[in-house]
Amino acid sequence: MVRAWLGVPVGLLNITLGGSPIESWMDEETLAAWPKALADLEPYRDDEVARTRSEESIAAMNRWYEDLRTRETEAQSEDLGHGTLTLPAFLKDADPRLTGFRGVIHLRRTVTLPAYAAGQSAALHLGAMVDSDETFVNGVKVGQSEHQYLSRDYMVPEGVLKAGCNEIDVRLVVEHGAGRVTPGKHMHLDMGDDSYNLDGTWTYSIGARTDADCPGEDFVRWKPLGLYNGMTATCAGYAARAALWYQGESNTGDVADDYGRMLAAMIGCWRKAWGQQRLPFLIVQLPVFSIDGVEDGGWALVRKHQWQAAKSIEDVAAVVTLDAGDWNDLHPWNKSVVADRLFAAAQRLVYGKDDAPRSPEPTGVRLADGRLTIAFDDGTGDCGLDTMDGAGPGEFELVWEDGSRHTVPARVEGNTVVIDVSWRRPAAVRYAWRNAPSHGLLCGSNGLPIPPFAESIA
């Protein structure tokens, strides 16, 4: 987008690794403010020790998988359990006998195809699964995925499908007792303009059981300093106009409330490394996600700190992405909308285009005569509030001094949101303050969503 707009070549330095905590992206001088992080690093300062720990953890994972293969081979003539499941679903919800199941389970479905399908290629879409799978159609392996964060989209080559009954067999390995075919993901087989629905009844049979969780990998590269030393520092000599920062999921736990301080320190660290004290940062605020999350406020806190960084640190902007993803997928499917908003932010912050659109944000909260009024502005003087789904404004709640809270209806009046408060005086009002807010999300007339917020009531 920048290239098309400016008419010049634009390069990107891809300095990324999924799942990383912010502590891994700072240098040692910066991390001195977090002694615990440096203490966690101590066992890994010796290269040989770090290498050994990593290799041993991977070897333990491989042994777990090898043991499972052996168990499956030895149990081929046994019936370890079978039944039917309505998928997509958590295995334990589809059949209580699978609660806590670890091991190999085969999921099977027959799809009946017309004569024209014989020999044709097709696309098989099975959503997402926990944890790894190998998938077969009529005995031919069509794909495999190693972890839950990959979408099971497999091409069925020519010559595999036939007229009549076709058998789909998914060999699913469940590592930690929380197996699933992710709810909310549509399963289907597509061939040309025709799509065959695979949601519904599947049969299953257990291939192998184990009582032990699969060991986890010791991700040395995610340790404090790891990615800064391994990736950032090696690229800091390149010329750069701005940094795009998309991170935060791994800091939504116990350290969520300290994320703002960490983010500010990390930005300062990178600016020093690049020798640019005004290096612009464009931050992607966390999207929605809840299927594996605890509703403890961590996601909301990280979003708050990401937005506040844009308000308190010079040459920083943030974009809202609440509508870009799904509650059941850590990775937003609508990546183009994230790019659109980053482009607008870059136009404004990096290239000085003052009229580039931005999200409306709250500018004041007033409680009088039983009406709580929240004013919004997007820099134009008339942000034209609306909701993204056409329903009434949702996701508002009042909070009292004792910490109790209550979800309340709201309405739009011009550039304000009004909430009727006819009972005791609240201490604060919160909007979209949960992992995956979705109902009546507010936006401006420019279509950009409003960021989550928590505002005190004076």
Short mmCIF file of C-alpha atoms in Angstrom, two decimals:
data_model
loop_
_atom_site.label_atom_id
_atom_site.label_comp_id
_atom_site.label_asym_id
_atom_site.label_seq_id
_atom_site.Cartn_x
_atom_site.Cartn_y
_atom_site.Cartn_z
CA MET A 1 0.00 0.00 0.00
CA VAL A 2 2.82 2.39 0.84
CA ARG A 3 4.60 1.49 -2.39
CA ALA A 4 1.48 2.11 -4.49
CA TRP A 5 0.80 5.39 -2.67
CA LEU A 6 4.34 6.80 -2.90
CA GLY A 7 5.37 5.18 -6.15
CA VAL A 8 8.71 3.99 -4.76
CA PRO A 9 10.05 0.57 -3.72
CA VAL A 10 9.41 -0.35 -0.08
CA GLY A 11 11.28 -3.04 1.82
CA LEU A 12 10.35 -4.98 4.93
CA LEU A 13 12.70 -6.50 7.48
CA ASN A 14 10.92 -9.61 8.74
CA ILE A 15 12.18 -9.81 12.35
CA THR A 16 9.48 -12.06 13.78
CA LEU A 17 8.80 -15.21 15.75
CA GLY A 18 5.36 -16.31 16.86
CA GLY A 19 4.48 -16.84 20.51
CA SER A 20 7.29 -14.69 21.86
CA PRO A 21 7.15 -12.67 25.11
CA ILE A 22 8.24 -9.05 25.05
CA GLU A 23 11.14 -9.83 27.42
CA SER A 24 12.88 -11.70 24.60
CA TRP A 25 12.96 -8.53 22.45
CA MET A 26 15.01 -6.33 24.81
CA ASP A 27 18.74 -6.04 25.51
CA GLU A 28 20.34 -6.71 28.88
CA GLU A 29 20.69 -3.06 29.84
CA THR A 30 16.97 -2.53 29.34
CA LEU A 31 16.01 -5.74 31.13
CA ALA A 32 17.95 -4.69 34.23
CA ALA A 33 14.68 -3.07 35.34
CA TRP A 34 13.18 -6.59 35.55
CA PRO A 35 15.55 -8.62 37.75
CA LYS A 36 13.32 -11.69 37.66
CA ALA A 37 13.62 -11.86 33.87
CA LEU A 38 17.39 -11.83 34.10
CA ALA A 39 17.27 -14.42 36.89
CA ASP A 40 15.20 -16.68 34.62
CA LEU A 41 17.89 -16.29 31.99
CA GLU A 42 20.82 -17.35 34.20
CA PRO A 43 20.74 -21.11 33.46
CA TYR A 44 20.87 -20.36 29.73
CA ARG A 45 23.85 -17.99 29.61
CA ASP A 46 26.20 -20.88 28.90
CA ASP A 47 25.73 -21.77 25.22
CA GLU A 48 26.35 -25.47 25.80
CA VAL A 49 23.84 -25.65 28.65
CA ALA A 50 21.23 -23.82 26.59
CA ARG A 51 21.80 -26.10 23.62
CA THR A 52 21.62 -29.20 25.79
CA ARG A 53 18.37 -28.10 27.46
CA SER A 54 16.78 -27.41 24.10
CA GLU A 55 17.93 -30.67 22.54
CA GLU A 56 16.88 -32.73 25.56
CA SER A 57 13.39 -31.20 25.59
CA ILE A 58 12.93 -31.94 21.89
CA ALA A 59 14.21 -35.48 22.41
CA ALA A 60 11.66 -35.98 25.22
CA MET A 61 8.86 -34.84 22.91
CA ASN A 62 10.07 -37.23 20.20
CA ARG A 63 10.19 -40.12 22.69
CA TRP A 64 6.61 -39.39 23.71
CA TYR A 65 5.50 -39.56 20.08
CA GLU A 66 7.56 -42.70 19.43
CA ASP A 67 6.03 -44.37 22.49
CA LEU A 68 2.59 -43.48 21.19
CA ARG A 69 3.39 -45.06 17.80
CA THR A 70 4.55 -48.21 19.57
CA ARG A 71 1.42 -48.35 21.72
CA GLU A 72 -0.73 -47.90 18.62
CA THR A 73 1.05 -50.70 16.75
CA GLU A 74 0.76 -53.09 19.70
CA ALA A 75 -2.95 -52.31 20.18
CA GLN A 76 -4.02 -52.76 16.54
CA SER A 77 -6.18 -55.80 17.27
CA GLU A 78 -7.73 -54.32 20.42
CA ASP A 79 -10.82 -52.18 20.78
CA LEU A 80 -9.66 -49.37 23.07
CA GLY A 81 -12.89 -47.46 22.67
CA HIS A 82 -15.11 -46.25 19.87
CA GLY A 83 -18.29 -44.28 19.27
CA THR A 84 -19.74 -41.30 17.46
CA LEU A 85 -19.05 -37.59 17.85
CA THR A 86 -20.84 -34.49 16.64
CA LEU A 87 -18.07 -32.28 15.29
CA PRO A 88 -16.66 -29.68 15.46
CA ALA A 89 -16.46 -29.79 19.27
CA PHE A 90 -14.20 -30.45 22.22
CA LEU A 91 -13.82 -34.22 22.44
CA LYS A 92 -14.94 -34.26 26.08
CA ASP A 93 -18.13 -32.39 25.18
CA ALA A 94 -18.92 -34.68 22.26
CA ASP A 95 -18.36 -37.81 24.37
CA PRO A 96 -17.75 -37.58 28.15
CA ARG A 97 -15.71 -40.80 27.95
CA LEU A 98 -13.02 -38.75 26.20
CA THR A 99 -12.59 -36.33 29.10
CA GLY A 100 -8.85 -36.01 29.78
CA PHE A 101 -8.00 -38.30 26.86
CA ARG A 102 -4.35 -38.29 25.73
CA GLY A 103 -3.18 -40.36 22.83
CA VAL A 104 -4.26 -41.20 19.28
CA ILE A 105 -7.85 -41.03 18.13
CA HIS A 106 -9.05 -41.73 14.59
CA LEU A 107 -11.93 -39.56 13.39
CA ARG A 108 -13.77 -40.92 10.35
CA ARG A 109 -16.44 -39.57 8.05
CA THR A 110 -17.96 -40.93 4.84
CA VAL A 111 -18.90 -38.44 2.14
CA THR A 112 -20.96 -39.58 -0.84
CA LEU A 113 -20.02 -37.93 -4.14
CA PRO A 114 -21.72 -37.97 -7.58
CA ALA A 115 -20.27 -39.64 -10.64
CA TYR A 116 -18.64 -36.47 -11.97
CA ALA A 117 -16.38 -36.31 -8.88
CA ALA A 118 -14.47 -39.46 -9.78
CA GLY A 119 -10.79 -38.62 -10.16
CA GLN A 120 -11.28 -34.89 -9.63
CA SER A 121 -9.09 -32.81 -7.35
CA ALA A 122 -10.73 -31.10 -4.34
CA ALA A 123 -9.98 -28.97 -1.30
CA LEU A 124 -10.58 -30.43 2.15
CA HIS A 125 -11.17 -27.91 4.95
CA LEU A 126 -11.29 -29.28 8.49
CA GLY A 127 -10.79 -26.09 10.49
CA ALA A 128 -8.34 -26.39 13.38
CA MET A 129 -7.52 -29.23 15.74
CA VAL A 130 -5.70 -29.89 19.01
CA ASP A 131 -3.00 -31.05 18.65
CA SER A 132 -1.38 -32.70 15.57
CA ASP A 133 -2.91 -34.70 12.76
CA GLU A 134 -2.35 -36.83 9.69
CA THR A 135 -5.32 -36.83 7.34
CA PHE A 136 -6.18 -39.47 4.74
CA VAL A 137 -8.80 -39.68 2.00
CA ASN A 138 -9.54 -43.17 0.68
CA GLY A 139 -6.29 -44.32 2.28
CA VAL A 140 -4.16 -41.62 0.62
CA LYS A 141 -2.44 -39.13 2.89
CA VAL A 142 -3.46 -35.62 1.85
CA GLY A 143 -1.88 -33.55 4.62
CA GLN A 144 -0.60 -33.19 8.14
CA SER A 145 -0.15 -30.40 10.70
CA GLU A 146 2.12 -30.35 13.71
CA HIS A 147 0.19 -28.09 16.10
CA GLN A 148 -3.13 -26.42 16.81
CA TYR A 149 -2.32 -23.06 15.21
CA LEU A 150 -2.45 -24.34 11.63
CA SER A 151 -5.65 -24.43 9.62
CA ARG A 152 -6.32 -27.89 8.22
CA ASP A 153 -6.69 -26.95 4.55
CA TYR A 154 -5.55 -29.89 2.43
CA MET A 155 -5.61 -30.45 -1.32
CA VAL A 156 -6.97 -33.81 -2.46
CA PRO A 157 -5.06 -34.65 -5.64
CA GLU A 158 -6.56 -36.02 -8.82
CA GLY A 159 -7.24 -39.73 -8.85
CA VAL A 160 -8.13 -40.08 -5.16
CA LEU A 161 -11.85 -39.37 -5.07
CA LYS A 162 -14.42 -41.72 -6.56
CA ALA A 163 -18.13 -41.82 -7.25
CA GLY A 164 -20.11 -42.99 -4.26
CA CYS A 165 -18.62 -43.42 -0.78
CA ASN A 166 -15.33 -41.71 0.07
CA GLU A 167 -13.67 -42.21 3.45
CA ILE A 168 -11.96 -39.42 5.37
CA ASP A 169 -9.72 -40.58 8.23
CA VAL A 170 -8.05 -38.10 10.59
CA ARG A 171 -5.40 -39.53 12.89
CA LEU A 172 -5.43 -36.94 15.67
CA VAL A 173 -2.81 -36.89 18.43
CA VAL A 174 -3.98 -35.26 21.69
CA GLU A 175 -1.02 -34.15 23.80
CA HIS A 176 -2.52 -32.67 26.98
CA GLY A 177 -6.02 -34.00 27.54
CA ALA A 178 -7.84 -31.10 25.86
CA GLY A 179 -8.38 -32.48 22.37
CA ARG A 180 -10.78 -30.82 20.01
CA VAL A 181 -11.88 -30.17 16.49
CA THR A 182 -12.21 -26.47 17.09
CA PRO A 183 -15.83 -25.37 17.62
CA GLY A 184 -17.09 -22.71 15.26
CA LYS A 185 -14.87 -23.81 12.38
CA HIS A 186 -16.84 -25.11 9.39
CA MET A 187 -15.71 -28.46 7.95
CA HIS A 188 -16.30 -29.06 4.26
CA LEU A 189 -15.00 -30.61 1.03
CA ASP A 190 -14.99 -28.26 -1.98
CA MET A 191 -14.93 -29.31 -5.60
CA GLY A 192 -15.46 -26.66 -8.24
CA ASP A 193 -18.63 -24.77 -7.33
CA ASP A 194 -19.89 -27.55 -5.07
CA SER A 195 -19.27 -27.76 -1.34
CA TYR A 196 -20.03 -30.85 0.75
CA ASN A 197 -20.73 -30.20 4.42
CA LEU A 198 -18.71 -32.32 6.85
CA ASP A 199 -20.08 -30.86 10.07
CA GLY A 200 -22.11 -33.35 12.07
CA THR A 201 -21.70 -37.01 12.93
CA TRP A 202 -18.27 -38.63 12.76
CA THR A 203 -17.25 -42.02 14.11
CA TYR A 204 -14.16 -42.46 16.22
CA SER A 205 -11.89 -45.22 17.44
CA ILE A 206 -9.03 -44.91 19.89
CA GLY A 207 -5.67 -45.98 18.49
CA ALA A 208 -3.57 -45.58 21.62
CA ARG A 209 -3.82 -44.16 25.14
CA THR A 210 -1.23 -42.66 27.46
CA ASP A 211 -1.47 -41.18 30.94
CA ALA A 212 1.37 -38.69 30.49
CA ASP A 213 1.24 -35.26 28.87
CA CYS A 214 3.55 -34.66 25.95
CA PRO A 215 6.65 -32.82 27.27
CA GLY A 216 7.01 -29.24 26.10
CA GLU A 217 9.92 -27.82 24.16
CA ASP A 218 12.31 -25.60 26.10
CA PHE A 219 12.19 -22.58 23.79
CA VAL A 220 15.61 -21.07 24.46
CA ARG A 221 15.05 -18.45 21.78
CA TRP A 222 12.06 -17.11 23.74
CA LYS A 223 14.10 -16.49 26.87
CA PRO A 224 14.89 -12.90 27.93
CA LEU A 225 17.36 -11.28 25.48
CA GLY A 226 17.03 -14.25 23.10
CA LEU A 227 15.30 -12.68 20.12
CA TYR A 228 16.89 -9.27 20.60
CA ASN A 229 20.36 -10.78 20.43
CA GLY A 230 19.45 -13.33 17.78
CA MET A 231 17.34 -11.15 15.46
CA THR A 232 16.98 -7.48 16.36
CA ALA A 233 20.62 -6.64 17.04
CA THR A 234 21.73 -8.30 13.81
CA CYS A 235 19.39 -6.05 11.78
CA ALA A 236 19.76 -2.77 13.66
CA GLY A 237 22.28 -1.42 11.17
CA TYR A 238 19.77 -1.34 8.33
CA ALA A 239 17.99 1.90 7.51
CA ALA A 240 14.40 1.88 8.75
CA ARG A 241 11.55 4.36 8.48
CA ALA A 242 9.25 2.74 11.08
CA ALA A 243 8.63 -0.43 13.08
CA LEU A 244 5.44 -2.52 12.97
CA TRP A 245 4.85 -4.14 16.37
CA TYR A 246 2.41 -7.05 16.61
CA GLN A 247 2.95 -8.88 19.92
CA GLY A 248 1.36 -9.25 23.31
CA GLU A 249 -0.50 -12.57 23.49
CA SER A 250 2.31 -14.13 25.50
CA ASN A 251 2.20 -11.32 28.07
CA THR A 252 -1.51 -11.55 28.94
CA GLY A 253 -0.84 -13.55 32.10
CA ASP A 254 0.58 -12.46 35.45
CA VAL A 255 2.70 -9.66 33.94
CA ALA A 256 -0.12 -8.08 31.94
CA ASP A 257 -0.36 -5.00 34.14
CA ASP A 258 3.37 -4.33 33.68
CA TYR A 259 3.17 -4.63 29.89
CA GLY A 260 2.95 -0.87 29.37
CA ARG A 261 6.25 -0.26 31.15
CA MET A 262 7.87 -3.12 29.25
CA LEU A 263 6.57 -1.84 25.92
CA ALA A 264 7.89 1.66 26.56
CA ALA A 265 11.28 0.26 27.54
CA MET A 266 11.41 -2.01 24.48
CA ILE A 267 10.61 0.90 22.16
CA GLY A 268 13.41 2.91 23.75
CA CYS A 269 15.77 -0.06 23.38
CA TRP A 270 15.08 -0.41 19.66
CA ARG A 271 15.33 3.31 19.04
CA LYS A 272 18.74 3.31 20.67
CA ALA A 273 19.84 0.29 18.62
CA TRP A 274 18.80 2.00 15.39
CA GLY A 275 20.23 5.36 16.43
CA GLN A 276 16.83 6.98 15.88
CA GLN A 277 15.29 8.51 18.97
CA ARG A 278 12.11 9.26 16.98
CA LEU A 279 11.80 5.90 15.19
CA PRO A 280 8.02 5.60 14.68
CA PHE A 281 6.27 2.52 16.10
CA LEU A 282 2.95 1.29 14.72
CA ILE A 283 1.34 -1.06 17.25
CA VAL A 284 -1.36 -3.62 16.45
CA GLN A 285 -3.68 -3.88 19.43
CA LEU A 286 -4.54 -7.47 20.34
CA PRO A 287 -7.50 -8.95 18.44
CA VAL A 288 -10.20 -11.08 20.05
CA PHE A 289 -9.47 -14.57 21.38
CA SER A 290 -11.06 -16.63 24.12
CA ILE A 291 -11.19 -20.36 23.39
CA ASP A 292 -7.96 -21.08 25.30
CA GLY A 293 -7.91 -17.97 27.48
CA VAL A 294 -8.80 -17.35 31.10
CA GLU A 295 -11.17 -14.41 31.55
CA ASP A 296 -8.94 -12.66 34.10
CA GLY A 297 -8.57 -9.26 32.43
CA GLY A 298 -5.12 -9.95 30.99
CA TRP A 299 -6.07 -9.43 27.35
CA ALA A 300 -7.90 -6.22 28.18
CA LEU A 301 -4.92 -4.90 30.17
CA VAL A 302 -2.48 -5.55 27.34
CA ARG A 303 -4.82 -3.79 24.90
CA LYS A 304 -5.07 -0.85 27.31
CA HIS A 305 -1.30 -0.55 27.60
CA GLN A 306 -0.86 -0.80 23.82
CA TRP A 307 -3.30 2.07 23.30
CA GLN A 308 -1.80 4.15 26.11
CA ALA A 309 1.65 3.77 24.59
CA ALA A 310 0.33 5.59 21.54
CA LYS A 311 -0.99 8.36 23.79
CA SER A 312 2.04 8.75 26.05
CA ILE A 313 5.08 8.02 23.86
CA GLU A 314 6.01 10.32 21.01
CA ASP A 315 5.87 8.93 17.48
CA VAL A 316 3.79 5.88 18.42
CA ALA A 317 0.41 4.94 16.94
CA ALA A 318 -1.90 1.99 17.62
CA VAL A 319 -4.65 0.37 15.56
CA VAL A 320 -7.71 -1.52 16.82
CA THR A 321 -8.35 -5.05 15.49
CA LEU A 322 -11.30 -6.32 17.55
CA ASP A 323 -13.17 -7.14 14.32
CA ALA A 324 -10.26 -8.81 12.52
CA GLY A 325 -10.27 -12.19 14.21
CA ASP A 326 -12.34 -14.92 15.82
CA TRP A 327 -12.88 -16.01 19.42
CA ASN A 328 -11.68 -19.49 18.45
CA ASP A 329 -8.53 -18.60 16.49
CA LEU A 330 -5.38 -16.95 17.82
CA HIS A 331 -4.48 -15.78 14.32
CA PRO A 332 -6.91 -13.26 12.75
CA TRP A 333 -8.24 -14.47 9.44
CA ASN A 334 -8.83 -10.96 8.10
CA LYS A 335 -5.25 -9.78 7.74
CA SER A 336 -6.02 -7.23 5.04
CA VAL A 337 -8.04 -5.09 7.46
CA VAL A 338 -5.03 -5.00 9.80
CA ALA A 339 -2.89 -3.85 6.87
CA ASP A 340 -5.45 -1.18 5.90
CA ARG A 341 -5.36 0.32 9.39
CA LEU A 342 -1.59 0.17 9.70
CA PHE A 343 -1.35 1.95 6.34
CA ALA A 344 -3.63 4.74 7.54
CA ALA A 345 -1.60 5.01 10.75
CA ALA A 346 1.63 5.15 8.76
CA GLN A 347 0.24 7.84 6.49
CA ARG A 348 -0.56 9.97 9.50
CA LEU A 349 2.37 9.27 11.81
CA VAL A 350 5.25 8.52 9.44
CA TYR A 351 4.38 10.57 6.37
CA GLY A 352 2.47 13.50 7.89
CA LYS A 353 -0.90 13.00 6.20
CA ASP A 354 -3.00 14.69 8.89
CA ASP A 355 -6.37 13.75 7.40
CA ALA A 356 -5.71 9.99 7.41
CA PRO A 357 -8.57 8.31 9.30
CA ARG A 358 -8.16 7.17 12.90
CA SER A 359 -10.32 5.46 15.48
CA PRO A 360 -12.61 7.59 17.66
CA GLU A 361 -11.63 7.47 21.32
CA PRO A 362 -13.22 8.66 24.56
CA THR A 363 -12.43 12.26 25.47
CA GLY A 364 -14.54 12.68 28.58
CA VAL A 365 -16.95 10.97 30.95
CA ARG A 366 -19.68 12.89 32.79
CA LEU A 367 -22.32 11.68 35.23
CA ALA A 368 -25.24 14.04 35.90
CA ASP A 369 -28.96 13.67 36.51
CA GLY A 370 -28.87 9.89 36.15
CA ARG A 371 -27.14 10.02 32.76
CA LEU A 372 -23.60 8.84 32.15
CA THR A 373 -22.31 10.51 29.00
CA ILE A 374 -19.13 9.43 27.22
CA ALA A 375 -17.86 11.78 24.52
CA PHE A 376 -15.79 10.56 21.56
CA ASP A 377 -13.59 12.22 18.95
CA ASP A 378 -11.62 11.04 15.92
CA GLY A 379 -9.96 14.37 15.18
CA THR A 380 -12.62 15.56 12.74
CA GLY A 381 -15.05 17.05 15.27
CA ASP A 382 -17.84 14.73 14.14
CA CYS A 383 -16.93 11.05 14.40
CA GLY A 384 -20.44 9.77 13.54
CA LEU A 385 -20.73 6.93 16.05
CA ASP A 386 -22.34 3.68 14.98
CA THR A 387 -21.98 -0.04 15.64
CA MET A 388 -20.18 -2.52 13.43
CA ASP A 389 -23.03 -5.03 13.46
CA GLY A 390 -25.93 -2.57 13.22
CA ALA A 391 -27.23 -3.51 16.67
CA GLY A 392 -27.36 -1.22 19.68
CA PRO A 393 -24.10 -0.41 21.45
CA GLY A 394 -22.90 -3.34 23.52
CA GLU A 395 -20.01 -4.39 25.74
CA PHE A 396 -20.51 -1.60 28.31
CA GLU A 397 -20.37 -2.30 32.03
CA LEU A 398 -20.40 -0.22 35.18
CA VAL A 399 -17.94 -0.95 37.96
CA TRP A 400 -18.45 -0.12 41.65
CA GLU A 401 -15.94 0.59 44.39
CA ASP A 402 -16.20 -2.96 45.75
CA GLY A 403 -15.17 -4.37 42.34
CA SER A 404 -18.61 -5.65 41.40
CA ARG A 405 -19.76 -4.87 37.89
CA HIS A 406 -22.91 -4.92 35.85
CA THR A 407 -23.46 -5.03 32.09
CA VAL A 408 -25.66 -2.15 30.96
CA PRO A 409 -27.46 -1.06 27.79
CA ALA A 410 -26.28 2.06 26.03
CA ARG A 411 -27.35 4.31 23.18
CA VAL A 412 -25.68 6.65 20.72
CA GLU A 413 -26.54 10.35 20.78
CA GLY A 414 -24.46 12.24 18.25
CA ASN A 415 -20.81 11.90 19.18
CA THR A 416 -21.61 10.47 22.60
CA VAL A 417 -22.74 7.27 24.21
CA VAL A 418 -25.33 7.60 26.96
CA ILE A 419 -25.99 5.12 29.75
CA ASP A 420 -28.86 5.55 32.17
CA VAL A 421 -27.74 5.23 35.79
CA SER A 422 -30.73 5.32 38.08
CA TRP A 423 -29.23 3.47 41.02
CA ARG A 424 -26.00 3.76 43.05
CA ARG A 425 -23.09 5.79 41.72
CA PRO A 426 -20.49 3.72 39.81
CA ALA A 427 -16.75 4.23 40.15
CA ALA A 428 -15.88 3.48 36.53
CA VAL A 429 -17.25 2.52 33.15
CA ARG A 430 -15.63 -0.10 30.95
CA TYR A 431 -16.07 -0.95 27.30
CA ALA A 432 -15.08 -4.18 25.52
CA TRP A 433 -13.22 -5.26 28.65
CA ARG A 434 -12.95 -9.00 28.01
CA ASN A 435 -10.99 -11.44 25.88
CA ALA A 436 -13.37 -11.54 22.93
CA PRO A 437 -15.86 -8.66 22.90
CA SER A 438 -18.23 -9.00 19.98
CA HIS A 439 -21.71 -7.51 20.53
CA GLY A 440 -22.49 -4.00 19.33
CA LEU A 441 -18.88 -2.93 18.90
CA LEU A 442 -18.64 0.82 18.33
CA CYS A 443 -17.02 2.46 15.34
CA GLY A 444 -16.86 5.85 13.69
CA SER A 445 -18.35 6.84 10.36
CA ASN A 446 -14.96 5.99 8.84
CA GLY A 447 -15.52 2.35 9.87
CA LEU A 448 -12.65 2.25 12.36
CA PRO A 449 -13.52 0.58 15.68
CA ILE A 450 -13.21 2.24 19.07
CA PRO A 451 -10.51 0.84 21.36
CA PRO A 452 -11.47 -0.90 24.61
CA PHE A 453 -11.26 1.43 27.59
CA ALA A 454 -11.80 1.73 31.34
CA GLU A 455 -12.60 5.28 32.51
CA SER A 456 -12.98 6.47 36.08
CA ILE A 457 -16.09 8.47 36.98
CA ALA A 458 -15.25 11.57 39.01
#
